[in-house]
Amino acid sequence: MTRIEEIQRMRELEATLEHHNKKYYVENNPEISDMEFDALLRELQDLEARYPEEADVNSPTKRVGSDLSTEFQSVEHRFPMMSLSNTYSSEELGEWVDRIIREIGEVEFVVELKFDGTAISLTYENGALARAVTRGDGKRGDDVTNNVRTIGSIPLKLAGEGYPELFEIRGEIIMPYASFDRLNAEREAAGEALLANPRNAAAGTLKLQSSAQVAQRGLDCTLYQLAGNDLPYDNHWQNLEAARSWGFKISEHTAICHSREEIEAFIAHWDTERKRLPYATDGIVIKVNNYNDQRSLGSTAKSPRWAVAYKFQAEKALTKMLSVDFQVGRTGAVTPVANLDPVLLAGTIVKRASIHNADQIAALDIRIGDMVYVEKGGEIIPKITGVDMEARGADSKPMEYITVCPECGTPLVRVEGEAKHFCPNSNNCKPQIIGRIEHFVKRKAMDIEGLGGETVELLWENGLIRDISDIYFLDGHQLAALPRLGEKSAANILEGVRRSKDVPFERLLFALGIRYVGETTAKYLAEHFRTLDAIAVATLEELSEAEEVGAKIAESIVDYFASEQNKRIIERLREAGVQLEIKEKVRASNALEGKSVVVSGKFPGYSRDDMKAMVEQHGGRNLAAVSANVDFIVAGDNMGPAKRQKAEKLGVTILSLEEFMALISDAPQTSSEVTAETEVKRVDETPVQGTLF
Ligand code: IVH
């Protein structure tokens, strides 16, 4: 084939793949096998590799995503993304309907499902996806176009005809239950925290740094609102139908209603029927169909008057509470957990429910043997929300809260202002010690592979570990001799332990498990004090000077370092050779010594973090906003015009990527080994963190 023919073939493949994509993701009616699809996709990928300048930004190959991490640009919505006012009873809803009919007269309502995901606004220009922006605060959102391109049901190019040159379409990105369950199963296997619900999972996924990872997560998108100057029809219903013909996924579960009764019938139907849908819904949305009517009804500051949401009651189940366990966590906090007669609730069998604390037991007067109401809130474990008093037997007795630790027998304490009881025996109470060790080895802490929860318990039971420092003095032969372990696992553990000695100080500080010192606080503390010894001797006042450290955290840190046992643990960690201070970064040059730099826009081949790392390696300081204090702006592709204007007004030097590179590579190197390039590679290899939590 000639070059021209090959480029023609690219266009042909783009159209064919987009067609099959729609058949598969939107219409659920594939015409070719996955294998045939993959073969066409590979053919296009190969051609794009040979003619990168001819590749379309909306090529179907972009659906696979990339690993290039980019921060999200904040962009203004062309018109605000409002929210809906909620109603919770048919009475309230009836009043709303009556008011509309009073104001407008005869009116058509469109009723739709309220999808429980995260809102998205898609802009199409000349039939191609130009931009996808999250709701954000309603006025500005994040540009997540690259991530959204990986969602199969979103057309990258429109089919059919009659679409305006420029329009926006809004809808909900959802994670179907099947994708959600798969994701949580994977996370559980990897020892990662589970995601509470599909809504959080969808929102978190959309903000992942790697679009390749987004592509794996199985998101879906349903559209429910159009906006633009020259939409084909003057009403919502017909425009949605038109959008369906352009390739968008538009819900089939909608209807036109004329009265309160018809709307109520729709709600009654879907209140039960929705349990069979493969994705989460949390209500019904009722919209006035005609745009003129919508305009005359207008909006309040936050929500339109022409639409309202009716929220379904959270699903509840009634079952018997058989007993209560009291669990002791790594911090010594005691949590009562109810064991239930297994019951079906929102698609899963529930056997346990949390009761939070003693106050909750007293407030609801929950007793063993009671018939209790269980609800699934946003959390993973459902909670008890009430008791069926009528069903209570005559011999039932109020529940007495435990006074001693169920694990070690130490009297529990309750600190003023805290809802929970605590076991103060932190150094000798088994679940606290094991919990601390499990915390120490987990991925975000010391990341010691091979030491999962069960292995930690095994080592404890065989007397090989009593605290976190023992991990560094494990004996290979002893490990290999343990049941279920063997030579290979033992070697694996020792290798993980060895590698953990290079884990940066801030993660070690987090890993220690000092109460209230989470990942972020540990980072701030490490930056402020630089060494563990400095933190250990700091006073309450000095500790409070670090960012985000208040009195409560400061006290907990002082308590931690006052303990003789903790001092001993730290000495043994020191002996083992873990990182007890911030490693000063090796300077590549002093080219940016004393300079404040803002990095803005996108850079081919470098993530924003790469760019920032380079600034630091050459002695510069990264700032987020343009001000008179800034010396340079490194401007990438599509740096915002407002930023550029401001920089020009303030007389701040704007450098292109090439000029920046020239500036740092012309400077004499401070170290012959660590060049900007090798350092950046190191940054590249650190796993990209999503913003899921
Ligand atoms: S219409 C002006 N229709 O609910 C409001 N919203 O609080 C435009 N949602 O942010 C939204 N399903 O994320 C509309 N069928 C539906 C919806 C829906 C879910 C979400 C959407 C919005 C929120 C409103």
XYZ file of C-alpha atoms and ligand atoms in Angstrom:
717
model
C 0.000 0.000 0.000
C 1.150 3.526 -0.663
C 1.298 6.090 2.093
C -1.966 7.638 0.900
C -3.671 4.267 0.858
C -2.429 3.462 4.318
C -3.736 6.742 5.651
C -7.042 6.027 3.981
C -7.019 2.628 5.680
C -6.495 4.413 9.023
C -9.643 6.496 8.467
C -11.544 3.373 7.464
C -10.385 1.451 10.545
C -11.301 4.355 12.835
C -14.852 4.349 11.484
C -15.205 0.559 11.563
C -13.887 0.264 15.106
C -16.111 3.075 16.325
C -19.094 1.347 14.745
C -18.322 -1.971 16.476
C -17.625 -0.191 19.698
C -21.111 1.283 19.656
C -22.624 -2.104 18.822
C -20.828 -3.632 21.789
C -21.022 -0.959 24.491
C -24.128 1.048 23.640
C -26.414 -1.407 21.886
C -25.231 -4.571 23.585
C -25.393 -6.251 20.233
C -21.912 -7.037 18.872
C -21.510 -7.972 15.202
C -17.968 -9.302 15.374
C -15.996 -11.358 17.886
C -13.614 -9.794 20.420
C -10.768 -11.399 18.526
C -11.748 -9.812 15.225
C -12.129 -6.477 16.998
C -8.669 -6.777 18.544
C -7.140 -7.607 15.185
C -8.604 -4.438 13.621
C -7.476 -2.407 16.622
C -3.943 -3.748 16.345
C -3.849 -2.963 12.657
C -4.775 0.633 13.444
C -2.244 0.820 16.291
C 0.504 -0.315 13.929
C -0.448 2.264 11.328
C -0.554 4.985 13.974
C 2.911 4.012 15.129
C 4.140 4.531 11.581
C 2.210 7.725 10.922
C 1.869 9.362 14.350
C 1.182 12.729 12.716
C -1.878 11.223 11.051
C -3.360 9.712 14.226
C -6.686 11.189 15.269
C -6.924 12.476 18.902
C -10.213 10.597 19.080
C -8.905 7.417 17.512
C -10.454 4.218 18.953
C -6.925 3.276 20.056
C -7.139 6.069 22.641
C -9.721 3.983 24.462
C -6.928 1.771 25.696
C -5.497 4.710 27.630
C -1.925 5.570 28.488
C 0.344 5.539 31.489
C 1.408 9.137 31.107
C 0.270 10.828 34.237
C -1.080 14.323 33.916
C -2.583 16.546 36.513
C -6.063 17.697 35.673
C -6.617 21.208 34.416
C -9.397 23.045 36.119
C -11.768 24.526 33.557
C -14.833 26.699 33.785
C -18.180 25.235 32.755
C -19.769 27.101 29.888
C -22.902 27.104 31.999
C -23.006 25.921 35.596
C -23.686 22.306 36.470
C -26.543 22.611 38.898
C -27.864 20.030 41.287
C -31.430 18.881 41.815
C -33.557 19.622 44.839
C -34.614 16.441 46.567
C -37.995 15.224 47.749
C -38.402 12.215 49.991
C -42.175 11.640 50.132
C -44.995 11.422 47.632
C -46.606 14.318 49.486
C -43.684 16.646 48.850
C -43.474 15.482 45.265
C -47.216 16.015 44.793
C -46.880 19.613 45.995
C -44.113 20.217 43.480
C -46.186 18.769 40.618
C -49.239 20.823 41.636
C -47.196 24.012 41.710
C -45.825 23.408 38.221
C -49.300 22.686 36.841
C -50.636 25.827 38.548
C -47.918 27.937 36.946
C -47.783 26.394 33.466
C -51.095 24.708 32.967
C -51.096 21.430 31.109
C -47.559 20.110 31.049
C -45.508 17.100 30.021
C -43.101 15.603 32.527
C -40.248 13.312 31.591
C -39.430 10.795 34.315
C -36.032 9.105 34.451
C -33.950 7.010 36.783
C -31.537 8.850 39.027
C -28.221 7.138 38.416
C -25.880 6.898 41.363
C -22.507 7.769 39.937
C -20.617 10.942 39.217
C -21.729 13.730 36.865
C -19.843 14.504 33.655
C -20.171 17.171 30.997
C -19.070 16.258 27.470
C -18.440 18.859 24.781
C -18.667 17.814 21.123
C -17.272 19.940 18.334
C -18.017 19.006 14.737
C -19.127 15.569 15.829
C -16.016 14.723 17.845
C -15.488 14.566 21.583
C -13.543 17.704 22.448
C -13.616 17.797 26.226
C -14.941 15.972 29.267
C -15.183 17.854 32.537
C -16.261 16.730 36.008
C -18.883 18.634 37.962
C -16.341 20.048 40.430
C -17.983 22.819 42.415
C -20.591 23.336 39.684
C -18.770 26.359 38.241
C -15.396 24.784 37.526
C -14.482 21.146 37.100
C -11.477 19.012 36.144
C -10.668 18.210 32.546
C -10.668 14.399 32.518
C -10.914 13.951 28.741
C -8.137 11.357 28.470
C -9.723 9.173 31.093
C -13.198 9.553 29.622
C -11.979 8.503 26.170
C -11.390 5.020 27.580
C -15.080 4.539 28.406
C -16.474 2.323 25.669
C -20.046 3.624 25.735
C -19.010 7.235 25.128
C -18.802 7.953 21.390
C -15.564 9.623 20.368
C -17.117 10.503 17.033
C -20.816 10.846 16.450
C -22.895 8.721 14.140
C -25.983 9.793 12.199
C -26.775 13.382 11.394
C -28.366 16.577 12.633
C -26.075 17.204 15.578
C -25.111 20.838 16.208
C -21.583 21.975 15.422
C -21.014 22.642 19.099
C -23.005 21.255 22.025
C -22.690 19.825 25.476
C -24.241 16.651 26.749
C -24.306 15.769 30.402
C -24.795 12.525 32.187
C -23.589 10.163 34.838
C -20.457 8.035 34.826
C -21.325 4.868 36.674
C -19.542 1.734 37.748
C -21.867 -1.232 37.202
C -22.068 -3.703 40.107
C -20.166 -6.327 38.112
C -17.153 -4.004 37.617
C -17.399 -2.814 41.220
C -17.429 -6.331 42.654
C -14.512 -7.359 40.458
C -12.507 -4.312 41.520
C -13.135 -4.927 45.204
C -12.266 -8.609 44.863
C -8.948 -7.584 43.288
C -8.336 -5.041 46.026
C -9.096 -7.554 48.724
C -6.676 -10.050 47.207
C -4.000 -7.343 47.114
C -4.674 -6.409 50.740
C -5.930 -2.951 49.755
C -8.776 -1.023 51.383
C -12.166 -1.811 49.850
C -14.225 0.863 48.134
C -17.439 1.691 49.936
C -19.836 1.916 46.974
C -19.978 2.158 43.167
C -20.448 5.936 43.326
C -17.155 6.515 45.134
C -15.488 3.971 42.904
C -16.671 5.749 39.731
C -15.640 9.191 40.978
C -12.264 7.899 42.158
C -11.589 6.039 38.938
C -12.244 9.136 36.868
C -9.502 10.938 38.772
C -6.875 8.210 38.392
C -3.631 9.488 36.947
C -3.233 6.643 34.511
C -5.894 6.402 31.826
C -4.680 2.862 31.099
C -5.791 1.956 34.586
C -9.128 3.714 34.023
C -9.631 1.593 30.919
C -9.400 -1.564 33.060
C -12.047 -0.489 35.514
C -15.195 -1.089 33.435
C -16.924 2.293 33.731
C -20.129 3.080 31.857
C -21.925 6.337 31.043
C -25.573 7.258 30.590
C -26.485 10.698 29.266
C -29.534 12.679 30.373
C -29.276 16.350 29.429
C -28.302 18.363 26.356
C -27.284 21.975 26.072
C -26.402 24.088 23.078
C -27.661 26.873 20.895
C -28.975 24.892 17.996
C -30.311 21.630 19.314
C -32.692 20.019 16.819
C -35.814 20.105 19.045
C -37.350 22.418 21.610
C -37.893 19.708 24.185
C -35.867 17.333 26.329
C -37.443 14.053 25.191
C -36.910 14.477 21.464
C -33.387 15.774 21.900
C -32.515 12.713 23.975
C -33.941 10.536 21.207
C -31.802 12.411 18.691
C -28.753 11.940 20.928
C -29.477 8.210 20.985
C -29.323 8.203 17.177
C -25.907 9.937 17.330
C -24.538 7.011 19.332
C -25.004 8.054 22.958
C -26.241 5.655 25.577
C -29.605 7.024 26.686
C -31.611 5.149 29.285
C -34.566 3.115 28.022
C -36.220 3.390 31.404
C -37.940 6.726 30.897
C -41.531 7.818 30.318
C -43.678 10.864 29.627
C -46.213 11.578 32.373
C -48.981 14.158 32.644
C -50.107 13.834 36.220
C -49.092 13.134 39.772
C -50.711 9.696 39.550
C -48.728 8.684 36.483
C -45.502 9.841 38.113
C -46.328 7.902 41.273
C -47.004 4.761 39.270
C -43.578 5.095 37.605
C -41.928 5.534 41.003
C -43.777 2.563 42.517
C -42.693 0.373 39.611
C -39.012 1.340 39.778
C -38.786 1.304 43.559
C -38.808 -2.489 43.362
C -37.725 -3.071 39.774
C -34.485 -1.111 40.218
C -33.140 -3.924 42.403
C -32.789 -5.956 39.236
C -30.732 -3.347 37.379
C -27.032 -4.064 36.971
C -26.092 -0.625 38.358
C -27.008 1.561 41.334
C -29.850 4.088 41.258
C -30.967 6.195 44.184
C -34.158 7.834 42.961
C -36.251 9.151 40.100
C -35.750 12.491 38.351
C -38.825 14.363 37.149
C -38.236 17.046 34.502
C -40.540 19.438 32.672
C -40.174 18.411 29.028
C -40.633 21.631 27.062
C -37.689 24.066 27.007
C -39.954 27.130 26.913
C -41.714 25.874 30.013
C -38.329 25.200 31.605
C -37.236 28.760 30.850
C -40.367 30.302 32.282
C -39.987 28.284 35.484
C -36.324 29.298 35.788
C -33.824 28.299 38.477
C -32.740 29.153 41.980
C -29.051 29.740 42.663
C -28.412 26.020 43.063
C -31.055 24.068 41.193
C -33.610 24.390 38.414
C -37.269 24.831 39.333
C -38.271 22.685 36.360
C -36.803 19.471 37.736
C -36.790 17.589 41.019
C -35.400 14.337 42.370
C -37.441 11.837 44.327
C -35.068 9.809 46.497
C -35.772 6.182 47.239
C -35.712 5.101 50.860
C -32.459 3.317 51.680
C -33.054 -0.412 51.532
C -33.693 -1.932 54.924
C -33.849 -5.472 56.163
C -35.263 -6.802 59.419
C -33.417 -9.650 61.098
C -32.482 -11.095 64.470
C -29.382 -9.938 66.286
C -27.795 -13.099 67.633
C -24.814 -11.761 69.546
C -22.326 -8.917 69.709
C -18.546 -9.168 69.335
C -16.273 -6.464 70.602
C -13.365 -5.924 68.270
C -10.144 -4.299 69.376
C -8.277 -2.415 66.661
C -4.590 -1.566 66.428
C -5.102 1.698 68.307
C -6.978 -0.104 71.086
C -10.361 1.340 70.056
C -13.218 -1.050 70.794
C -15.978 -1.459 68.184
C -19.121 -3.481 68.818
C -20.090 -5.628 65.836
C -23.429 -7.434 65.704
C -23.753 -11.010 64.444
C -27.023 -11.337 62.571
C -29.275 -14.045 61.315
C -28.139 -13.856 57.634
C -30.451 -11.682 55.552
C -30.584 -10.419 51.952
C -30.009 -6.678 51.625
C -29.477 -4.708 48.401
C -28.167 -7.698 46.516
C -25.858 -9.237 49.139
C -26.263 -11.516 52.159
C -25.517 -9.620 55.351
C -24.268 -11.457 58.437
C -22.625 -8.688 60.404
C -23.424 -5.060 61.112
C -21.587 -2.354 62.993
C -23.063 -0.543 65.957
C -20.336 2.154 66.257
C -20.126 2.571 70.064
C -21.736 2.370 73.484
C -23.786 5.547 72.988
C -25.424 4.046 69.926
C -26.388 0.915 71.852
C -27.910 3.071 74.590
C -29.664 5.466 72.202
C -31.364 2.683 70.228
C -31.666 0.411 73.286
C -30.350 -2.506 71.221
C -30.516 -5.857 72.992
C -29.305 -9.331 72.110
C -32.153 -11.327 70.576
C -33.870 -8.199 69.211
C -35.273 -7.972 65.699
C -33.195 -5.137 64.280
C -33.313 -2.977 61.135
C -30.173 -3.077 59.041
C -29.316 -0.502 56.366
C -26.531 -0.123 53.880
C -25.196 3.378 54.089
C -22.134 4.575 52.272
C -19.934 2.180 54.262
C -18.860 -1.357 53.565
C -20.323 -2.913 56.699
C -24.061 -2.212 57.035
C -25.302 -0.619 60.222
C -28.128 -1.217 62.673
C -30.523 1.710 62.512
C -33.364 0.618 64.758
C -35.137 -2.053 66.764
C -38.587 -3.550 66.288
C -39.765 -3.023 69.880
C -43.017 -4.929 69.308
C -41.101 -8.101 68.577
C -39.096 -7.922 71.823
C -39.645 -10.776 74.280
C -40.643 -10.198 77.923
C -37.389 -11.646 79.244
C -35.108 -9.324 77.270
C -32.563 -7.375 79.292
C -30.709 -4.148 78.468
C -27.263 -4.804 77.105
C -24.334 -4.105 79.371
C -21.309 -2.652 77.704
C -18.078 -4.436 78.461
C -15.793 -2.873 81.070
C -12.630 -4.866 80.373
C -10.793 -5.641 77.153
C -12.198 -8.856 75.641
C -8.687 -9.778 74.509
C -6.423 -9.047 77.468
C -8.751 -8.284 80.392
C -7.400 -4.785 81.036
C -10.073 -2.320 82.270
C -11.227 -0.132 79.361
C -10.943 3.651 79.460
C -13.078 6.270 77.832
C -11.385 9.561 77.061
C -13.433 12.719 77.435
C -14.826 13.736 74.062
C -14.192 10.336 72.424
C -17.110 8.130 71.453
C -15.157 4.912 71.758
C -13.768 2.914 74.660
C -10.064 2.055 74.514
C -7.903 -0.703 75.843
C -4.865 1.107 77.281
C -2.650 -1.988 77.305
C -1.203 -1.157 73.913
C 2.067 -3.026 74.352
C 0.702 -6.369 75.490
C -2.750 -6.721 73.946
C -2.581 -9.176 71.047
C -4.906 -7.562 68.440
C -3.238 -4.208 69.022
C 0.239 -5.611 68.493
C -0.750 -7.697 65.493
C -2.741 -4.756 64.109
C 0.319 -2.508 64.433
C 2.549 -5.028 62.720
C 0.021 -5.447 59.900
C -0.115 -1.680 59.572
C 3.682 -1.461 59.530
C 4.086 -3.901 56.635
C 1.215 -2.736 54.444
C 1.762 -1.288 51.023
C 1.438 2.388 51.861
C 3.745 1.917 54.848
C 6.887 -0.292 54.603
C 5.433 -2.386 51.788
C 6.912 -5.711 52.915
C 5.785 -8.310 50.463
C 5.068 -11.787 51.734
C 4.021 -10.572 55.166
C 0.234 -10.561 54.838
C -2.229 -10.708 57.724
C -2.157 -14.487 58.083
C 1.624 -14.701 58.054
C 1.926 -12.005 60.708
C -0.453 -14.009 62.899
C 1.549 -17.169 62.234
C 4.809 -15.486 63.239
C 3.169 -14.118 66.370
C 1.766 -17.500 67.360
C 5.170 -19.088 66.947
C 6.802 -16.441 69.063
C 8.934 -14.992 66.250
C 7.614 -11.437 66.489
C 6.433 -9.433 69.453
C 6.763 -5.945 67.953
C 7.598 -4.290 64.621
C 11.338 -4.259 65.228
C 11.445 -8.072 65.425
C 10.694 -8.122 61.695
C 14.279 -7.054 61.046
C 15.813 -9.850 63.092
C 13.922 -12.798 61.655
C 15.897 -15.948 61.027
C 15.520 -17.592 57.611
C 15.760 -21.173 58.952
C 13.177 -20.556 61.622
C 10.848 -18.985 59.047
C 11.241 -21.826 56.567
C 10.422 -24.352 59.277
C 7.006 -22.831 59.957
C 3.895 -24.622 58.693
C 2.599 -23.255 55.347
C 5.781 -21.249 54.716
C 8.749 -23.182 53.320
C 12.032 -21.975 51.818
C 10.594 -19.904 49.017
C 8.184 -17.862 51.116
C 10.845 -17.404 53.769
C 13.290 -16.040 51.203
C 10.558 -13.811 49.833
C 9.855 -12.354 53.280
C 13.533 -11.711 53.990
C 13.942 -9.992 50.632
C 10.901 -7.790 51.349
C 12.317 -6.921 54.761
C 15.685 -6.046 53.241
C 14.103 -3.806 50.623
C 11.992 -2.014 53.211
C 15.162 -0.530 54.670
C 15.190 1.884 51.735
C 11.609 3.024 52.244
C 11.679 6.822 52.703
C 11.509 8.253 56.199
C 8.031 9.737 55.869
C 6.588 6.294 55.178
C 8.466 4.797 58.106
C 6.987 7.517 60.290
C 3.502 6.638 59.062
C 4.274 2.928 59.491
C 5.063 3.349 63.205
C 1.318 3.660 63.737
C 1.407 6.647 66.073
C -2.204 7.452 66.813
C -3.634 10.191 64.533
C -0.451 10.293 62.417
C -1.782 9.340 58.993
C 0.048 9.450 55.696
C -0.296 13.184 55.184
C 0.603 14.188 58.711
C 3.654 11.929 58.537
C 4.745 13.720 55.393
C 4.374 17.149 56.967
C 6.183 16.050 60.111
C 9.040 14.562 58.109
C 9.414 17.707 56.022
C 9.333 19.961 59.057
C 11.629 18.021 61.418
C 13.745 16.062 58.893
C 14.743 13.334 61.417
C 12.962 10.965 63.791
C 15.239 12.061 66.623
C 14.100 15.668 66.178
C 10.460 14.591 66.378
C 11.154 12.423 69.418
C 12.502 15.337 71.462
C 10.107 18.015 70.182
C 7.803 19.696 72.689
C 4.056 20.066 72.212
C 4.547 23.638 71.021
C 7.276 22.710 68.588
C 5.228 19.853 67.169
C 2.253 22.154 66.632
C 4.403 24.306 64.367
C 4.377 21.601 61.685
C 1.614 21.894 59.141
C -1.690 20.231 60.058
C -0.467 19.185 63.506
C -2.882 20.276 66.222
C -2.910 19.700 69.986
C -4.460 16.240 69.749
C -1.843 14.930 67.299
C 0.999 16.632 69.167
C -0.046 14.985 72.443
C -0.267 11.598 70.838
C 3.266 11.995 69.411
C 4.692 13.049 72.788
C 2.977 10.053 74.440
C 4.391 7.716 71.844
C 7.982 8.782 72.370
C 7.616 8.837 76.161
C 7.080 5.069 76.198
C 10.176 3.067 77.163
C 9.039 0.203 74.970
C 8.713 2.474 71.941
C 12.175 3.895 72.604
C 13.551 0.376 72.615
C 11.722 -0.447 69.361
C 13.184 2.620 67.687
C 16.713 1.730 68.798
C 16.325 -1.703 67.247
C 14.943 -0.172 64.026
C 17.996 2.084 63.964
C 20.238 -0.935 64.404
C 18.412 -2.629 61.509
C 19.218 0.320 59.263
C 15.803 1.706 58.281
C 15.517 5.318 57.152
C 15.173 7.520 60.216
C 15.704 10.792 58.399
C 14.927 12.491 55.112
C 17.516 11.704 52.511
C 18.652 14.940 50.997
C 17.986 14.787 47.310
C 21.057 14.738 45.157
C 21.355 18.005 43.308
C 21.857 17.719 39.586
C 22.917 21.353 39.245
C 22.386 24.741 40.815
C 20.865 26.229 37.671
C 17.655 27.205 39.468
C 19.195 27.991 42.865
C 16.915 30.377 44.740
C 14.422 30.547 41.896
C 10.673 30.054 42.253
C 9.090 28.244 39.342
C 5.538 27.531 38.202
C 5.030 24.566 35.879
C 1.860 24.876 33.839
C 0.218 22.968 30.981
C 1.130 19.640 29.450
C 4.543 18.484 28.261
C 5.048 15.790 25.673
C 6.939 12.918 27.263
C 7.003 14.347 30.782
C 4.336 14.314 33.454
C 3.881 17.420 35.578
C 5.480 15.532 38.475
C 8.529 14.846 36.288
C 8.787 18.537 35.535
C 8.474 19.499 39.179
C 11.078 16.920 40.169
C 13.470 18.438 37.643
C 12.901 21.916 39.069
C 13.859 20.644 42.526
C 16.842 18.656 41.322
C 18.280 21.832 39.870
C 17.799 23.790 43.078
C 14.478 25.484 42.278
C 11.310 25.712 44.302
C 7.899 24.824 42.862
C 5.037 27.237 43.387
C 1.438 26.573 42.423
C 0.171 30.026 41.511
C 1.517 32.863 39.403
C 2.473 35.874 41.536
C 5.121 38.560 41.645
C 7.320 36.116 43.634
C 7.649 33.785 40.686
C 10.851 33.893 38.627
C 9.880 31.595 35.748
C 6.867 29.903 34.311
C 7.549 26.793 32.311
C 4.667 26.820 29.854
C 3.545 23.593 28.253
C 0.800 22.883 25.764
C -2.525 24.528 26.532
C -1.439 26.578 29.496
C -4.505 28.622 30.448
C -4.730 32.058 28.764
C -5.572 33.687 32.115
C -2.300 32.447 33.583
C -0.329 33.690 30.597
C -1.955 37.112 30.796
C -1.231 37.383 34.482
C 2.393 36.358 33.952
C 2.814 38.938 31.202
C 1.267 41.623 33.376
C 3.607 40.819 36.258
C 6.594 40.585 33.927
C 7.334 36.952 34.863
C 9.598 35.184 32.346
C 7.788 32.479 30.383
C 9.950 29.569 29.237
C 9.047 26.901 26.712
C 9.963 23.287 27.468
C 12.993 23.597 25.161
C 14.198 26.788 26.831
C 13.787 25.196 30.248
C 15.743 22.113 29.175
C 18.486 24.288 27.743
C 18.680 26.259 30.984
C 19.128 23.192 33.150
C 21.384 21.236 30.840
C 23.804 24.131 30.198
C 24.504 24.428 33.908
C 27.530 22.652 35.379
C 26.512 19.346 36.951
C 26.986 18.982 40.684
C 27.230 15.230 40.468
C 28.594 13.156 37.666
C 26.325 10.211 38.435
C 22.929 11.711 38.866
C 21.911 13.637 35.822
C 18.516 15.147 35.350
C 17.662 12.275 33.102
C 18.538 9.418 35.425
C 16.729 11.108 38.292
C 13.594 11.605 36.231
C 13.599 7.935 35.362
C 13.533 7.160 39.038
C 10.505 9.405 39.446
C 8.837 7.650 36.526
C 9.168 4.307 38.217
C 7.381 5.252 41.407
C 3.849 3.899 41.127
C 1.283 6.518 40.294
C -1.230 6.986 43.064
C -4.852 7.602 42.275
C -6.979 9.957 44.323
C -9.383 7.267 45.380
C -9.305 7.948 49.047
S -30.518 16.118 35.476
C -29.939 20.585 36.503
N -30.999 13.557 35.367
O -28.077 13.903 40.121
C -29.739 19.215 36.940
N -29.388 14.312 36.942
O -28.347 16.507 42.125
C -29.285 18.370 35.830
N -28.307 12.522 38.219
O -25.563 16.219 39.436
C -29.208 16.978 36.200
N -29.398 10.849 37.286
O -25.165 13.840 38.753
C -30.293 14.529 35.976
N -31.519 11.309 35.127
C -30.815 12.267 35.715
C -29.850 12.004 36.725
C -29.156 13.056 37.315
C -28.471 11.187 38.179
C -27.379 13.208 39.143
C -26.484 14.224 38.483
C -26.734 15.520 39.179
C -27.399 15.084 40.434
C -28.417 16.139 40.829
